[in-house]
Amino acid sequence: MKTIRRIKAVQKILECVRGNRRIAFVPTMGAFHEGHLSLMRKAKHRGDFVVVSLFVNPLQFSPGEDLDIYPRNLNSDKKKGEEMGVDILWIPSAKELFPSPYQTFIQVEKLSQRWEGESRPGHFKGVATIVSKLLQVVSPDYLYLGQKDYQQVRVIQKMVRDLHFKTTVRLVSTIRETDGLAMSSRNGRLSSADRKAAPILYRALQVARKMIRQGERKSQVILEATAALIRSEPRVRIDYMAFCDPETLEPIKHLEKRIVFLAAVKIGAVRLIDNIILKLPGQSQKQNKMH
Ligand code: PAF
């Protein structure tokens, strides 16, 4: 694995690689956990050459969010990248990525508005801008993203289509701890009492799944039950919970076909998100190729 900082150096290597080799790309903010490793594993499986970027993107954090305390663990990340067979670990500098005075931004309008967009104004503008810049440099055949950040995947996929990036977005299932908590770099900031309370989020998603399996189709009825479950845990506050159309992310009242159940909670100072994609009876197999 080569660790590279400069954009030109990445481009130079990729110029030689491109042609008959498929480039698979995993953008990250580092502090690798099993979730990241599973993205790398999938990238390795399908791609012939794997590029992982590591950049804690200041643009996607609002003032007062956890940018300064976002976990950073470069030595361990390098070791894990090496073990996964990553070909290039690209660690760009903010200075090079955002030449001063920086003025160019990407905004995916409608898909960015609700849910995370409402709770974290400017977040998706920051995500779309950085990912477009990374794609511009790497120009991968495949782009790997984790399902835990479902809205992010949709926003990026829309941007890829709208801006004609020649890449296929691939969605990778969420990796969970044994108690169901979705893996996230932010889990490490939970106090031990909060960590014990956190799996209630996944349990709520499971309750929704069960109610749907048992025939419930009114989203309001399920939302009331799942909200009541989460409220039974006093350490956890609900930010939002919603059944949505998996493409548009618009809320759905009556459940049918494919839906995504999105949820966000706050535990202490830590915000956690999770989701499940549900296929109601009569639908064909879940697709994980998104374009
Ligand atoms: O999901 C993340 O880690 C980040 O939002 C991403 C896609 C690397 C952009 O900074």
Tab-separated table of C-alpha atoms and ligand atoms in Angstrom:
chain	number	residue	atom	x	y	z
A	1	MET	CA	0.000	0.000	0.000
A	2	LYS	CA	1.276	3.430	-0.939
A	3	THR	CA	0.366	6.322	1.336
A	4	ILE	CA	0.105	9.452	-0.776
A	5	ARG	CA	-0.729	13.062	-0.002
A	6	ARG	CA	-0.504	15.055	-3.228
A	7	ILE	CA	-3.296	15.075	-5.817
A	8	LYS	CA	-0.841	14.969	-8.737
A	9	ALA	CA	0.859	11.872	-7.306
A	10	VAL	CA	-2.474	10.026	-7.033
A	11	GLN	CA	-3.406	11.029	-10.578
A	12	LYS	CA	-0.052	9.939	-11.947
A	13	ILE	CA	-0.363	6.422	-10.527
A	14	LEU	CA	-3.983	6.121	-11.616
A	15	GLU	CA	-3.093	7.157	-15.162
A	16	CYS	CA	-0.894	4.069	-15.403
A	17	VAL	CA	-3.443	1.800	-13.709
A	18	ARG	CA	-6.488	2.872	-15.707
A	19	GLY	CA	-7.325	1.097	-18.915
A	20	ASN	CA	-7.699	-2.562	-18.235
A	21	ARG	CA	-7.951	-2.370	-14.445
A	22	ARG	CA	-11.127	-1.439	-12.570
A	23	ILE	CA	-10.583	1.169	-9.910
A	24	ALA	CA	-12.669	0.862	-6.751
A	25	PHE	CA	-12.805	3.807	-4.393
A	26	VAL	CA	-13.732	4.090	-0.709
A	27	PRO	CA	-13.917	7.670	0.632
A	28	THR	CA	-13.518	7.832	4.430
A	29	MET	CA	-12.843	10.144	7.315
A	30	GLY	CA	-10.535	7.582	8.923
A	31	ALA	CA	-10.661	5.908	12.356
A	32	PHE	CA	-11.333	2.645	10.537
A	33	HIS	CA	-13.705	0.159	12.112
A	34	GLU	CA	-15.291	-3.014	10.735
A	35	GLY	CA	-17.755	-0.899	8.721
A	36	HIS	CA	-14.902	0.706	6.769
A	37	LEU	CA	-13.133	-2.622	6.428
A	38	SER	CA	-16.213	-4.213	4.914
A	39	LEU	CA	-16.330	-1.411	2.301
A	40	MET	CA	-12.665	-2.076	1.514
A	41	ARG	CA	-13.301	-5.812	1.311
A	42	LYS	CA	-16.119	-5.289	-1.227
A	43	ALA	CA	-13.982	-2.821	-3.157
A	44	LYS	CA	-11.140	-5.336	-3.261
A	45	HIS	CA	-13.481	-8.082	-4.393
A	46	ARG	CA	-14.859	-6.177	-7.384
A	47	GLY	CA	-12.034	-3.810	-8.202
A	48	ASP	CA	-8.540	-4.551	-9.457
A	49	PHE	CA	-7.076	-1.499	-7.765
A	50	VAL	CA	-8.389	-0.044	-4.510
A	51	VAL	CA	-8.045	3.588	-3.523
A	52	VAL	CA	-9.098	4.705	-0.027
A	53	SER	CA	-9.159	8.403	0.831
A	54	LEU	CA	-8.825	9.609	4.392
A	55	PHE	CA	-9.873	13.177	5.000
A	56	VAL	CA	-11.841	14.622	7.919
A	57	ASN	CA	-13.812	17.078	5.856
A	58	PRO	CA	-14.407	20.328	7.744
A	59	LEU	CA	-17.072	21.408	5.221
A	60	GLN	CA	-19.557	18.799	6.413
A	61	PHE	CA	-19.429	19.788	10.084
A	62	SER	CA	-21.503	22.727	11.332
A	63	PRO	CA	-20.031	25.069	13.928
A	64	GLY	CA	-20.393	23.420	17.328
A	65	GLU	CA	-20.385	19.875	15.912
A	66	ASP	CA	-17.668	17.319	16.674
A	67	LEU	CA	-15.015	18.238	14.063
A	68	ASP	CA	-12.297	18.947	16.637
A	69	ILE	CA	-12.905	15.764	18.573
A	70	TYR	CA	-13.643	13.531	15.576
A	71	PRO	CA	-11.507	10.395	16.167
A	72	ARG	CA	-8.177	10.326	14.353
A	73	ASN	CA	-5.999	7.240	14.337
A	74	LEU	CA	-3.578	7.378	11.444
A	75	ASN	CA	-1.121	4.666	12.437
A	76	SER	CA	-3.793	2.109	13.076
A	77	ASP	CA	-5.605	3.147	9.851
A	78	LYS	CA	-2.446	2.600	7.825
A	79	LYS	CA	-1.987	-0.833	9.342
A	80	LYS	CA	-5.587	-1.821	8.662
A	81	GLY	CA	-5.453	-0.478	5.101
A	82	GLU	CA	-2.320	-2.486	4.482
A	83	GLU	CA	-3.933	-5.644	5.882
A	84	MET	CA	-6.977	-5.141	3.657
A	85	GLY	CA	-4.798	-4.993	0.544
A	86	VAL	CA	-5.596	-1.351	-0.252
A	87	ASP	CA	-3.386	-0.101	-3.085
A	88	ILE	CA	-3.425	3.634	-2.367
A	89	LEU	CA	-4.250	5.337	0.899
A	90	TRP	CA	-4.757	8.934	-0.136
A	91	ILE	CA	-4.509	11.478	2.667
A	92	PRO	CA	-5.049	14.859	1.029
A	93	SER	CA	-4.320	18.113	2.795
A	94	ALA	CA	-7.039	20.707	3.336
A	95	LYS	CA	-4.675	23.276	1.889
A	96	GLU	CA	-4.420	21.488	-1.423
A	97	LEU	CA	-8.079	20.447	-1.581
A	98	PHE	CA	-9.367	23.944	-0.901
A	99	PRO	CA	-7.072	26.409	-2.619
A	100	SER	CA	-7.593	29.745	-0.961
A	101	PRO	CA	-9.846	31.663	-1.437
A	102	TYR	CA	-12.032	28.593	-2.051
A	103	GLN	CA	-15.331	29.289	-3.826
A	104	THR	CA	-16.787	26.183	-5.491
A	105	PHE	CA	-19.508	24.073	-3.864
A	106	ILE	CA	-21.961	21.379	-4.906
A	107	GLN	CA	-25.490	21.238	-3.614
A	108	VAL	CA	-27.965	18.425	-4.272
A	109	GLU	CA	-31.075	20.380	-3.552
A	110	LYS	CA	-34.185	18.403	-2.692
A	111	LEU	CA	-32.644	15.196	-1.369
A	112	SER	CA	-30.472	17.203	1.040
A	113	GLN	CA	-33.309	19.075	2.694
A	114	ARG	CA	-35.009	16.634	5.018
A	115	TRP	CA	-33.802	14.454	7.894
A	116	GLU	CA	-30.030	14.832	8.355
A	117	GLY	CA	-30.185	17.969	6.217
A	118	GLU	CA	-32.656	19.568	8.584
A	119	SER	CA	-30.738	18.620	11.723
A	120	ARG	CA	-27.344	19.436	10.225
A	121	PRO	CA	-27.696	22.461	7.928
A	122	GLY	CA	-24.967	22.565	5.306
A	123	HIS	CA	-23.911	18.972	6.000
A	124	PHE	CA	-24.793	17.537	2.597
A	125	LYS	CA	-23.400	20.528	0.755
A	126	GLY	CA	-20.114	19.688	2.481
A	127	VAL	CA	-20.434	15.986	1.667
A	128	ALA	CA	-21.400	16.526	-1.991
A	129	THR	CA	-18.625	19.061	-2.474
A	130	ILE	CA	-15.874	16.882	-1.028
A	131	VAL	CA	-17.055	13.682	-2.725
A	132	SER	CA	-17.284	15.445	-6.097
A	133	LYS	CA	-13.714	16.664	-5.634
A	134	LEU	CA	-12.464	13.210	-4.635
A	135	LEU	CA	-14.258	11.634	-7.615
A	136	GLN	CA	-12.770	14.255	-9.886
A	137	VAL	CA	-9.282	13.140	-8.845
A	138	VAL	CA	-9.772	9.376	-8.591
A	139	SER	CA	-12.401	8.868	-11.329
A	140	PRO	CA	-13.174	5.349	-10.063
A	141	ASP	CA	-15.221	2.681	-11.810
A	142	TYR	CA	-16.911	1.894	-8.482
A	143	LEU	CA	-17.644	4.036	-5.473
A	144	TYR	CA	-18.348	2.197	-2.196
A	145	LEU	CA	-20.605	3.725	0.446
A	146	GLY	CA	-22.127	2.316	3.623
A	147	GLN	CA	-25.857	1.916	4.151
A	148	LYS	CA	-25.698	3.402	7.649
A	149	ASP	CA	-25.532	6.831	6.013
A	150	TYR	CA	-28.444	6.098	3.723
A	151	GLN	CA	-29.371	9.687	2.916
A	152	GLN	CA	-25.718	10.416	2.147
A	153	VAL	CA	-25.709	7.524	-0.333
A	154	ARG	CA	-28.807	8.897	-2.048
A	155	VAL	CA	-27.418	12.421	-2.192
A	156	ILE	CA	-24.130	11.199	-3.672
A	157	GLN	CA	-25.870	8.925	-6.117
A	158	LYS	CA	-27.999	11.839	-7.351
A	159	MET	CA	-24.918	13.999	-7.704
A	160	VAL	CA	-23.136	11.239	-9.642
A	161	ARG	CA	-26.054	11.100	-12.061
A	162	ASP	CA	-26.638	14.821	-12.330
A	163	LEU	CA	-22.975	15.623	-12.944
A	164	HIS	CA	-22.351	12.616	-15.226
A	165	PHE	CA	-19.579	11.090	-13.142
A	166	LYS	CA	-18.610	7.798	-14.758
A	167	THR	CA	-18.835	5.726	-11.607
A	168	THR	CA	-21.221	3.142	-10.218
A	169	VAL	CA	-22.315	3.687	-6.628
A	170	ARG	CA	-22.373	0.511	-4.595
A	171	LEU	CA	-24.226	0.284	-1.326
A	172	VAL	CA	-22.717	-1.928	1.382
A	173	SER	CA	-24.866	-3.240	4.252
A	174	THR	CA	-24.383	-1.806	7.719
A	175	ILE	CA	-21.994	-3.704	9.976
A	176	ARG	CA	-23.244	-4.040	13.550
A	177	GLU	CA	-21.901	-4.812	16.985
A	178	THR	CA	-23.244	-8.044	18.484
A	179	ASP	CA	-25.980	-6.082	20.289
A	180	GLY	CA	-27.130	-4.520	17.017
A	181	LEU	CA	-25.570	-1.066	17.360
A	182	ALA	CA	-24.464	0.114	13.913
A	183	MET	CA	-20.690	0.577	13.795
A	184	SER	CA	-19.697	4.211	13.763
A	185	SER	CA	-16.623	6.214	14.630
A	186	ARG	CA	-18.845	8.149	17.006
A	187	ASN	CA	-19.738	5.091	19.145
A	188	GLY	CA	-16.395	5.440	20.921
A	189	ARG	CA	-17.563	8.732	22.402
A	190	LEU	CA	-20.514	7.136	24.240
A	191	SER	CA	-20.117	6.858	28.004
A	192	SER	CA	-20.479	3.295	29.239
A	193	ALA	CA	-24.069	3.957	30.413
A	194	ASP	CA	-24.903	5.562	27.058
A	195	ARG	CA	-23.257	2.678	25.196
A	196	LYS	CA	-25.540	0.259	27.077
A	197	ALA	CA	-28.584	2.342	26.123
A	198	ALA	CA	-27.601	2.828	22.449
A	199	PRO	CA	-28.827	-0.510	20.980
A	200	ILE	CA	-32.420	0.645	21.662
A	201	LEU	CA	-32.174	2.384	18.287
A	202	TYR	CA	-31.631	-0.900	16.469
A	203	ARG	CA	-34.278	-2.601	18.600
A	204	ALA	CA	-36.773	0.037	17.465
A	205	LEU	CA	-35.927	-0.731	13.833
A	206	GLN	CA	-36.444	-4.425	14.556
A	207	VAL	CA	-39.836	-3.732	16.147
A	208	ALA	CA	-40.834	-1.880	12.970
A	209	ARG	CA	-39.687	-4.804	10.855
A	210	LYS	CA	-41.681	-7.232	12.982
A	211	MET	CA	-44.861	-5.152	12.906
A	212	ILE	CA	-44.646	-4.926	9.124
A	213	ARG	CA	-44.098	-8.674	8.864
A	214	GLN	CA	-47.193	-9.140	10.988
A	215	GLY	CA	-49.197	-7.075	8.507
A	216	GLU	CA	-49.210	-3.541	9.907
A	217	ARG	CA	-49.186	-1.006	7.047
A	218	LYS	CA	-49.968	2.296	8.752
A	219	SER	CA	-46.682	4.104	9.325
A	220	GLN	CA	-48.176	6.187	12.155
A	221	VAL	CA	-49.050	3.088	14.189
A	222	ILE	CA	-45.526	1.711	13.862
A	223	LEU	CA	-43.914	5.082	14.551
A	224	GLU	CA	-45.910	5.390	17.780
A	225	ALA	CA	-44.773	1.941	18.928
A	226	THR	CA	-41.110	2.517	18.062
A	227	ALA	CA	-41.103	5.998	19.613
A	228	ALA	CA	-42.616	4.580	22.802
A	229	LEU	CA	-39.871	1.950	22.935
A	230	ILE	CA	-37.139	4.544	22.534
A	231	ARG	CA	-38.742	6.827	25.116
A	232	SER	CA	-38.611	3.944	27.592
A	233	GLU	CA	-34.849	4.577	27.633
A	234	PRO	CA	-34.458	7.969	29.352
A	235	ARG	CA	-30.888	8.519	28.117
A	236	VAL	CA	-31.992	8.534	24.477
A	237	ARG	CA	-33.758	11.416	22.696
A	238	ILE	CA	-35.371	10.982	19.295
A	239	ASP	CA	-34.311	13.404	16.595
A	240	TYR	CA	-36.426	11.888	13.822
A	241	MET	CA	-37.940	8.580	12.771
A	242	ALA	CA	-39.618	8.176	9.419
A	243	PHE	CA	-40.749	5.699	6.810
A	244	CYS	CA	-39.624	6.984	3.459
A	245	ASP	CA	-39.582	6.237	-0.207
A	246	PRO	CA	-36.088	4.763	-0.708
A	247	GLU	CA	-35.438	6.915	-3.785
A	248	THR	CA	-36.925	10.308	-2.951
A	249	LEU	CA	-36.752	10.046	0.862
A	250	GLU	CA	-40.214	11.583	1.047
A	251	PRO	CA	-42.217	10.273	4.032
A	252	ILE	CA	-44.760	7.520	3.382
A	253	LYS	CA	-48.053	7.119	5.250
A	254	HIS	CA	-49.200	3.787	3.914
A	255	LEU	CA	-46.422	1.234	3.596
A	256	GLU	CA	-46.023	-0.672	0.358
A	257	LYS	CA	-43.275	-1.965	-1.931
A	258	ARG	CA	-39.779	-0.945	-0.823
A	259	ILE	CA	-39.347	1.490	2.013
A	260	VAL	CA	-36.531	2.750	4.143
A	261	PHE	CA	-37.019	3.412	7.837
A	262	LEU	CA	-34.681	6.222	8.861
A	263	ALA	CA	-33.929	7.102	12.466
A	264	ALA	CA	-31.674	9.492	14.346
A	265	VAL	CA	-31.281	9.853	18.100
A	266	LYS	CA	-29.126	11.752	20.484
A	267	ILE	CA	-27.516	10.074	23.476
A	268	GLY	CA	-25.662	12.539	25.661
A	269	ALA	CA	-23.690	14.658	23.195
A	270	VAL	CA	-23.501	11.909	20.578
A	271	ARG	CA	-25.853	11.760	17.613
A	272	LEU	CA	-26.451	8.311	16.141
A	273	ILE	CA	-28.254	7.377	12.953
A	274	ASP	CA	-29.460	4.069	11.613
A	275	ASN	CA	-31.903	2.666	9.069
A	276	ILE	CA	-33.313	-0.489	7.578
A	277	ILE	CA	-34.479	-1.100	4.044
A	278	LEU	CA	-37.667	-3.123	3.995
A	279	LYS	CA	-39.190	-5.010	1.159
A	280	LEU	CA	-42.864	-5.641	1.648
A	281	PRO	CA	-44.249	-9.028	0.553
A	282	GLY	CA	-44.547	-9.495	-3.172
A	283	GLN	CA	-41.420	-7.535	-4.063
A	284	SER	CA	-38.391	-8.934	-5.833
A	285	GLN	CA	-34.929	-9.319	-4.284
A	286	LYS	CA	-33.217	-6.281	-2.771
A	287	GLN	CA	-30.811	-4.647	-5.196
A	288	ASN	CA	-27.572	-3.332	-3.947
A	289	LYS	CA	-26.389	-1.908	-7.221
A	290	MET	CA	-27.703	1.607	-7.203
A	291	HIS	CA	-27.220	2.710	-10.771
B	1	PAF	O1	-19.220	8.919	5.275
B	1	PAF	C1	-18.158	9.551	5.422
B	1	PAF	O2	-17.219	9.090	6.067
B	1	PAF	C2	-18.021	10.927	4.801
B	1	PAF	O3	-19.226	11.610	4.820
B	1	PAF	C3	-17.417	10.929	3.388
B	1	PAF	C4	-18.306	10.179	2.396
B	1	PAF	C5	-16.048	10.259	3.424
B	1	PAF	C6	-17.237	12.354	2.885
B	1	PAF	O4	-16.397	13.097	3.711
